[in-house]
Amino acid sequence: MSTVPATPDHALPPPAATGAWREGDPVGRRRWYAASAPLPLEAGGELPGVRLAFETWGRLAPDRSNAVLVLHALTGDSHVAGPVEPGHPSPGWWNALVGPGRALDTDHWFVVAPNVLGGCQGSTGPASPRPGGGQSGSGRSRGGRPWGGAFPFLTQRDQVAAEAGLADALGIDRWALVLGGSMGGMRAVEWAVSHPERTGALLLLATSAEASAEHIAWADIQLRAIRDDPHWQGGDYHDTGRGPLAGLGLARRVAHVTYRAEPELQARFGRLPQGAEDPWHGGRYRVASYLDHHADKLNRRFDAASYVVLTEAMNAHDVGRGRGGTRAALARVTAPTLVAGVDSDRLYPLAQQERLAALIPSADRVRVVESAYGHDGFLIETEQVGTMVRELLAPSAPTRPGRDP
């Protein structure tokens, strides 16, 4: 793996105040679902004007039995597969899993991937126009004044409720498979608990039944980094020309270290300086340059306020809340289930997946993804993940409905 980008970050123009997709930007492969009524929220109140951006691959069978729901992690989006193109600044994050002949074979399966509610790549979130919010006084707003800091608190259950509305709009009563890793796994287990009759099979990767104290502790550092940035402005920065980029960049640096594994970082970077820089005289170590690069990349494609909303939703994750506890909640799952952890994951250690597998009555033994890459192994080790996808889908493989035109 390269330790530095082909085009140095300092050679790029400065990022905008937000990397969110906004009205007037290229649409790319996105489609939209618009809710017909406000969404009631678990924390109280409701969210009007809900829209979910989503992408699809393959063709829905006449009996609608071949639909698969893929749920992304914190800074992911709907672009699971496909190249960099207008509207999609990054390649598909699971390219090796989706397509003809791949684990999610689009000659057979209709794959649906929504951008999560609260996200920033086309779905309703803090950067979206607030219904009835009027125009921004700055004149920079596209489509009306953004929600900004007034965007409400969300939970994983709210996000799944919005996704259930998308499924209804597509005419999908039951998913053949629901799968996701990390934050996507949180939503996947909520799907199986909230809608067992709509979840045909379940794959949970590098996730947990509830956010742990350590998850919340790491998240708190990241939230404080963003909110302490003077350009945070209470979340109302989107049309001011200055966003909390330093804070979001620091949050990303912290998060990225937790996503990887110490042996990998040591093997790749050790104590080497970055190029000709001298760490004894203000220069960087190579590992610091690597973190700088990832911070800059995220600032160009993500929104700080969405990062806050989604991180708070992850902190609130507790599948047993209001359901008699974790054991009682997971007893509702009826779908054939595989739970997998990454052997080098220090953010979601394997014990958390072992607990999920033990408490889900329909789960097989916990599977272990062998990887040097830590938590990110669920994204990188696509051959191992693909084997599990094929195992779950094999019993229900449909006849070929035809390729997506």
Coordinates of C-alpha atoms in Angstrom, one line a residue, residues 71-77 115-116 118-121 156 159 181-187 219 222-223 248 251-252 255 259 298 301-314 347-348 375 378-379:
L71 CA -25.8 -1.0 5.0
H72 CA -22.7 1.3 5.2
A73 CA -20.5 2.3 8.1
L74 CA -20.0 5.8 9.6
T75 CA -18.3 7.6 6.7
G76 CA -19.6 5.3 4.0
D77 CA -22.4 6.1 1.5
N115 CA -27.2 6.5 2.3
V116 CA -28.1 6.5 6.0
G118 CA -28.5 11.8 8.9
G119 CA -25.8 11.2 6.4
C120 CA -24.4 13.7 3.9
Q121 CA -24.4 12.1 0.5
Q156 CA -30.4 3.5 14.8
Q159 CA -32.7 5.2 10.6
G181 CA -20.4 -3.9 9.2
S182 CA -19.6 -1.5 12.1
M183 CA -22.4 1.1 12.1
G184 CA -24.0 -0.8 9.2
G185 CA -24.0 -3.9 11.4
M186 CA -25.8 -1.9 14.1
R187 CA -28.6 -1.1 11.7
A219 CA -16.4 8.9 20.1
Q222 CA -14.0 13.0 18.2
L223 CA -17.1 14.9 19.0
L248 CA -13.3 17.0 11.6
A251 CA -11.7 13.4 14.7
R252 CA -10.8 11.4 11.6
A255 CA -10.9 7.3 14.5
Y259 CA -9.7 1.4 12.7
L298 CA -12.6 13.0 4.6
R301 CA -16.3 14.2 0.9
F302 CA -18.0 14.4 4.3
D303 CA -19.8 16.8 6.6
A304 CA -18.8 17.6 10.2
A305 CA -22.4 17.9 11.4
S306 CA -23.3 14.5 9.9
Y307 CA -20.3 13.1 11.6
V308 CA -21.7 14.4 14.9
V309 CA -25.3 13.2 14.3
L310 CA -24.2 9.7 13.2
T311 CA -21.6 9.3 16.0
E312 CA -24.2 10.2 18.6
A313 CA -26.6 7.7 17.0
M314 CA -23.9 5.0 17.3
L347 CA -12.3 -1.2 18.3
Y348 CA -14.9 -4.0 18.1
H375 CA -11.4 -3.0 12.2
F378 CA -14.4 -6.1 7.2
L379 CA -14.0 -3.7 4.2

